[in-house]
Coordinates of C-alpha atoms and ligand atoms in Angstrom, one line a residue:
Q1 CA -39.3 1.5 80.7
A2 CA -35.7 0.4 82.1
K3 CA -35.9 2.3 84.6
R4 CA -39.3 1.2 86.0
S5 CA -38.1 -2.7 85.9
G6 CA -35.6 -2.4 88.8
K7 CA -31.7 -1.2 90.0
N8 CA -30.1 -4.5 88.3
N9 CA -31.8 -4.3 84.9
Y10 CA -31.0 -0.5 84.9
A11 CA -28.0 -1.3 85.0
F12 CA -27.7 -3.1 82.3
Y13 CA -29.9 -1.6 80.2
N14 CA -27.5 1.6 80.7
A15 CA -24.4 -0.6 80.0
T16 CA -25.9 -0.7 76.2
Q17 CA -24.7 3.1 75.9
D18 CA -28.0 2.9 73.6
N19 CA -30.2 6.0 74.0
D20 CA -32.3 5.5 71.3
S21 CA -35.2 3.9 72.2
V22 CA -36.6 3.0 69.0
E23 CA -33.7 1.6 67.6
R24 CA -33.5 -0.6 70.6
A25 CA -37.1 -1.5 70.1
E26 CA -35.9 -2.7 66.5
L27 CA -33.0 -4.7 68.0
E28 CA -35.4 -6.8 70.4
K29 CA -37.8 -7.5 67.6
E30 CA -35.0 -8.5 65.6
M31 CA -33.3 -10.2 68.3
R32 CA -36.3 -12.3 69.1
E33 CA -36.9 -13.3 65.7
S34 CA -33.4 -14.1 65.2
I35 CA -33.6 -16.5 68.1
D36 CA -36.9 -17.8 67.4
N37 CA -36.0 -18.5 64.0
N38 CA -33.4 -20.9 65.1
F39 CA -30.6 -18.6 65.8
S40 CA -30.7 -17.3 62.5
G41 CA -28.1 -14.1 62.0
F42 CA -26.2 -15.1 65.1
S43 CA -23.0 -16.8 64.8
V44 CA -20.2 -18.1 67.2
F45 CA -16.2 -16.9 66.0
Y46 CA -13.2 -18.6 67.6
Q47 CA -10.1 -16.8 68.6
P48 CA -7.1 -19.3 69.1
Q49 CA -5.0 -18.5 72.4
T50 CA -2.0 -19.9 72.5
D51 CA 1.0 -21.3 74.7
N52 CA 4.1 -19.6 75.5
A53 CA 5.6 -21.3 72.4
G54 CA 3.0 -19.8 69.6
M55 CA 1.1 -23.4 69.6
V56 CA -2.6 -23.2 69.5
I57 CA -4.1 -24.9 72.4
G58 CA -7.6 -23.3 73.0
A59 CA -9.7 -20.9 71.7
E60 CA -12.3 -18.3 73.0
A61 CA -15.7 -18.8 71.5
L62 CA -16.7 -14.8 70.5
L63 CA -20.6 -14.3 69.7
R64 CA -21.3 -12.6 66.7
W65 CA -24.4 -11.0 65.3
T66 CA -25.7 -10.2 62.1
L67 CA -29.1 -7.9 61.4
S68 CA -31.5 -9.2 58.5
D69 CA -30.3 -6.3 56.4
G70 CA -26.6 -7.0 57.1
T71 CA -25.4 -4.9 59.4
Q72 CA -23.3 -6.0 62.2
V73 CA -23.9 -5.3 65.5
P74 CA -20.9 -5.5 68.0
P75 CA -21.1 -7.3 71.4
I76 CA -20.6 -4.7 73.2
Q77 CA -23.8 -3.2 72.1
F78 CA -26.3 -6.5 71.4
I79 CA -24.8 -8.5 74.8
P80 CA -25.8 -6.1 77.2
L81 CA -29.2 -6.1 75.5
A82 CA -29.4 -9.7 75.5
E83 CA -28.6 -9.6 78.9
Y84 CA -31.2 -7.4 80.1
L85 CA -34.0 -9.0 77.8
G86 CA -33.3 -11.9 79.4
L87 CA -32.4 -13.5 76.2
I88 CA -28.7 -14.2 77.0
V89 CA -30.4 -17.5 78.3
P90 CA -31.0 -19.2 75.1
V91 CA -28.4 -17.4 73.3
G92 CA -25.9 -18.4 75.3
E93 CA -27.1 -22.0 75.5
F94 CA -26.8 -21.6 71.5
V95 CA -23.1 -20.6 72.1
L96 CA -22.8 -23.7 74.5
R97 CA -24.0 -26.1 72.0
E98 CA -22.2 -24.7 69.1
S99 CA -18.5 -24.5 70.4
A100 CA -18.9 -27.5 72.3
Q101 CA -20.3 -29.1 69.2
V102 CA -16.8 -27.6 67.3
C103 CA -14.5 -28.6 70.6
R104 CA -15.7 -32.3 70.3
R105 CA -14.4 -32.4 66.5
V106 CA -11.2 -30.6 67.1
N107 CA -10.8 -33.0 69.9
E108 CA -10.6 -35.8 67.3
T109 CA -7.0 -34.7 66.5
H110 CA -5.8 -32.3 69.0
P111 CA -7.3 -33.9 72.4
E112 CA -5.8 -30.9 74.5
F113 CA -7.6 -28.5 73.1
W114 CA -10.4 -26.6 75.1
T115 CA -13.0 -23.7 74.4
S116 CA -13.3 -21.1 76.2
I117 CA -17.1 -19.9 76.6
N118 CA -18.3 -16.3 78.1
V119 CA -21.0 -17.2 80.6
S120 CA -22.9 -14.2 81.6
I121 CA -24.5 -13.8 85.1
R122 CA -27.8 -14.1 83.9
Q123 CA -26.9 -18.0 83.1
F124 CA -25.0 -18.4 86.6
Q125 CA -28.6 -17.5 88.4
Q126 CA -30.7 -20.0 86.5
Q127 CA -31.6 -22.3 89.1
D128 CA -31.0 -25.3 86.7
F129 CA -28.1 -23.6 84.9
L130 CA -25.5 -26.9 86.2
Q131 CA -28.2 -29.3 84.9
R132 CA -28.5 -27.5 81.4
V133 CA -25.0 -27.6 80.8
M134 CA -24.6 -31.2 81.9
M135 CA -27.3 -31.9 79.4
I136 CA -25.5 -30.2 76.7
M137 CA -22.2 -32.0 77.6
E138 CA -23.7 -35.0 76.9
E139 CA -25.7 -34.3 73.7
T140 CA -22.6 -33.3 72.2
G141 CA -20.6 -35.5 73.3
V142 CA -17.6 -33.3 74.2
N143 CA -15.4 -34.2 77.2
T144 CA -15.9 -31.5 80.0
A145 CA -12.4 -31.8 80.5
N146 CA -12.1 -29.7 77.3
I147 CA -14.7 -26.9 78.1
V148 CA -13.8 -23.3 80.2
F149 CA -15.9 -21.3 81.6
E150 CA -15.0 -17.2 81.8
I151 CA -16.4 -15.5 84.2
T152 CA -15.8 -11.8 85.3
E153 CA -15.5 -10.2 88.6
G154 CA -18.5 -8.2 88.0
M155 CA -20.4 -11.3 88.4
A156 CA -19.1 -11.8 91.8
M157 CA -20.6 -9.1 92.8
Y158 CA -23.9 -10.0 92.4
D159 CA -23.8 -13.4 94.5
I160 CA -20.4 -14.3 95.8
T161 CA -21.8 -17.3 97.8
R162 CA -23.7 -18.7 94.9
M163 CA -20.9 -18.1 92.2
K164 CA -18.5 -20.0 94.2
S165 CA -20.8 -22.9 94.9
L166 CA -21.5 -23.4 90.8
S167 CA -18.3 -22.7 89.7
E168 CA -17.1 -25.6 92.5
E169 CA -19.8 -28.0 91.0
F170 CA -18.3 -27.1 87.6
R171 CA -15.2 -28.2 88.2
E172 CA -16.4 -31.1 90.3
H173 CA -17.7 -31.8 86.7
G174 CA -14.4 -31.4 84.6
I175 CA -14.9 -28.2 83.4
R176 CA -12.3 -25.0 84.3
I177 CA -13.2 -21.9 85.2
S178 CA -11.3 -18.5 84.0
M179 CA -11.6 -15.3 85.6
D180 CA -12.2 -12.7 82.5
D181 CA -11.1 -9.3 82.2
F182 CA -8.7 -9.7 85.5
G183 CA -7.9 -6.5 87.4
T184 CA -10.6 -4.5 86.5
G185 CA -13.1 -4.8 88.8
Y186 CA -13.6 -3.5 92.6
S187 CA -12.1 -6.6 94.6
S188 CA -9.6 -8.9 92.1
L189 CA -7.6 -10.0 94.7
S190 CA -10.3 -11.3 97.1
N191 CA -12.2 -12.9 94.4
M192 CA -9.1 -14.6 93.6
R193 CA -8.8 -16.1 96.6
E194 CA -12.7 -16.6 97.2
L195 CA -13.3 -18.5 94.0
P196 CA -12.0 -21.7 92.1
I197 CA -10.1 -19.9 89.1
D198 CA -8.0 -22.2 87.1
I199 CA -6.9 -19.6 84.5
V200 CA -6.8 -15.6 85.4
K201 CA -7.4 -13.6 82.4
I202 CA -5.5 -10.6 82.9
D203 CA -7.7 -7.6 81.0
R204 CA -6.3 -6.1 77.6
T205 CA -6.1 -2.5 79.0
F206 CA -2.3 -3.7 80.9
I207 CA -0.8 -4.8 78.0
R208 CA -2.1 -2.2 75.9
D209 CA -0.2 0.4 78.5
I210 CA 3.1 -1.5 79.4
T211 CA 5.1 0.9 76.9
T212 CA 3.4 3.9 78.7
D213 CA 2.4 3.2 81.9
A214 CA 4.9 1.7 84.6
Y215 CA 2.1 0.5 86.9
S216 CA 1.2 -1.7 84.2
K217 CA 3.8 -3.2 83.1
S218 CA 4.5 -4.4 86.8
F219 CA 0.9 -5.5 87.2
I220 CA 1.4 -7.9 85.0
R221 CA 4.3 -9.4 86.1
L222 CA 3.5 -9.2 89.9
I223 CA 0.0 -10.8 88.9
I224 CA 1.5 -13.9 86.7
D225 CA 4.2 -14.4 89.9
L226 CA 1.2 -14.5 92.5
V227 CA -1.3 -16.4 90.5
H228 CA 1.7 -18.9 89.7
S229 CA 2.2 -19.5 93.4
M230 CA -1.3 -20.0 94.1
G231 CA -0.7 -23.1 91.4
R232 CA -3.1 -21.3 88.7
K233 CA -2.6 -20.5 85.1
V234 CA -2.3 -17.0 83.6
C235 CA -3.7 -16.0 80.1
V236 CA -2.7 -12.4 78.9
E237 CA -5.9 -11.1 76.7
G238 CA -5.4 -8.0 73.9
V239 CA -1.8 -8.9 72.6
E240 CA -1.2 -6.6 69.5
T241 CA 2.2 -6.3 69.2
A242 CA 5.3 -8.3 69.0
E243 CA 7.2 -6.2 72.0
Q244 CA 3.8 -6.8 74.1
L245 CA 4.2 -10.9 73.2
K246 CA 7.8 -10.3 74.0
Y247 CA 6.9 -9.0 77.2
C248 CA 4.3 -11.9 78.4
Q249 CA 7.0 -14.2 77.5
E250 CA 9.3 -12.3 79.9
C251 CA 7.0 -13.0 82.5
N252 CA 6.4 -16.4 81.9
A253 CA 2.3 -15.8 80.8
D254 CA 0.8 -19.4 80.4
Y255 CA -1.1 -18.4 77.2
V256 CA -1.6 -15.3 75.5
Q257 CA -4.8 -14.6 72.8
G258 CA -4.9 -11.4 70.6
F259 CA -5.0 -9.5 67.3
H260 CA -1.1 -10.3 67.1
L261 CA -1.4 -13.6 67.0
H262 CA -4.8 -14.6 66.0
V263 CA -7.8 -12.2 65.3
P264 CA -11.3 -14.3 66.2
V265 CA -12.5 -16.2 63.3
S266 CA -15.3 -18.3 61.5
L267 CA -15.6 -21.5 62.1
D268 CA -14.3 -22.6 58.7
E269 CA -11.1 -19.9 59.0
F270 CA -10.7 -21.5 62.3
E271 CA -10.8 -25.1 61.0
K272 CA -7.6 -24.0 58.4
I273 CA -5.7 -22.9 61.2
I274 CA -6.4 -25.8 63.5
N275 CA -5.2 -28.1 60.8
L276 CA -2.1 -26.3 59.5
K277 CA -1.2 -26.3 63.3
Q278 CA -1.4 -30.3 63.5
D279 CA 2.0 -31.2 61.6
Ligands
C2E1 P1 -14.2 -10.6 76.3 O1 -14.5 -12.0 77.1 O2 -13.2 -10.2 77.3 O3 -13.8 -11.1 74.9 C1 -12.3 -10.5 74.3 C2 -12.4 -9.7 73.5 O4 -11.5 -8.9 73.1 C3 -13.2 -10.0 72.3 O5 -13.8 -8.8 72.0 C4 -12.3 -9.8 71.2 O6 -12.5 -9.6 70.0 C5 -11.2 -8.7 71.6 N1 -10.1 -8.6 71.7 C6 -8.8 -10.4 71.4 N2 -8.0 -9.5 71.0 C7 -7.9 -8.6 70.8 C8 -6.8 -7.5 70.8 O7 -5.2 -7.9 70.7 N3 -7.3 -5.8 70.9 C9 -8.1 -5.6 71.1 N4 -8.3 -4.3 71.1 N5 -9.5 -6.6 71.2 C10 -9.1 -7.8 71.1 P2 -15.5 -9.0 71.0 O8 -15.5 -10.1 70.1 O9 -16.4 -7.6 70.5 O10 -16.4 -9.4 72.5 C11 -16.8 -8.4 73.8 C12 -17.2 -8.9 74.8 O11 -18.6 -9.3 74.5 C13 -16.8 -10.3 75.1 O12 -15.2 -9.6 75.9 C14 -17.7 -10.8 76.4 O13 -17.6 -10.0 77.1 C15 -18.9 -10.5 75.4 N6 -19.3 -11.8 74.6 C16 -18.6 -12.0 73.2 N7 -19.4 -13.2 73.1 C17 -19.9 -13.8 74.3 C18 -20.8 -14.6 74.4 O14 -21.1 -15.6 73.9 N8 -21.7 -14.8 75.7 C19 -21.5 -13.5 75.9 N9 -22.1 -13.6 77.5 N10 -20.3 -12.4 76.0 C20 -20.1 -12.9 75.3
MG2 MG1 -14.2 -13.4 77.5
MG3 MG1 -11.7 -10.4 78.4
MG4 MG1 -14.6 -8.2 78.6

């Protein structure tokens, strides 16, 4: 079935790395039920992002999905499926609404705090995506200056012109754009020049390998300097050790995100973290 529905869809289907079509059909059924049932089973986790002094300054919203039998399905498995089925559009809106609400609440005590939200190519492809987003911004009352959209280089491959114009429109409405998983795509540097990017998130494979791979180590320093010279900010993702954090600080990374600082946590846990940081 996947093979018949066109090249793009086939690529998404492949990305699930799930060869069991029975299991896939089960997951599809559960996903549709979950969505119809007011997104039951879906929840948003938050992973704090800190500045280079260790202060929490933002959080990435990360979707979680638990099946009715209690099984947790990893995002790497259900996100590509949701994209393939087009269900990432309603699910993505759920994430946007939830995390915008949370952000607005946090902003009452931490006005600078932002929420960084992963946006799928399927959402960007919707003709009325901008209008739908702005409706949610108004409904939730969040300040758009506290919202960041994470896009990937893979998305730029589909339609760079649309990516560029839509990203520019979002920026005109105050929403910042972040380039996720930077350095893993085919044309990272040209994308960075083409697209109106506020924050570059260096893919976690680069920081992971700094002790074993001189190239990764230089890449981080070089990209940070380059991005700074373009007047933009850098976030290093996947910081897992004190040594890696130290290197980010040495290189003047603006923001860091990783298990060494904070793992993604439920809203309850997140609110505890945020309130502790208040004083
Ligand atoms: P991503 O956007 O690159 O998100 C970062 C991923 O790295 C998260 O995985 C996070 O838990 C993980 N991570 C954070 N710090 C560390 C670390 O120190 N070490 C390691 N090894 N991993 C770390 P997660 O939550 O499993 O999400 C995987 C991917 O699923 C995300 O990658 C994103 O592409 C996608 N995703 C998650 N939530 C959403 C969503 O709401 N919408 C869309 N479209 N995609 C989402
Ligand atoms: Mg991300
Ligand atoms: Mg990432
Ligand atoms: Mg990713």
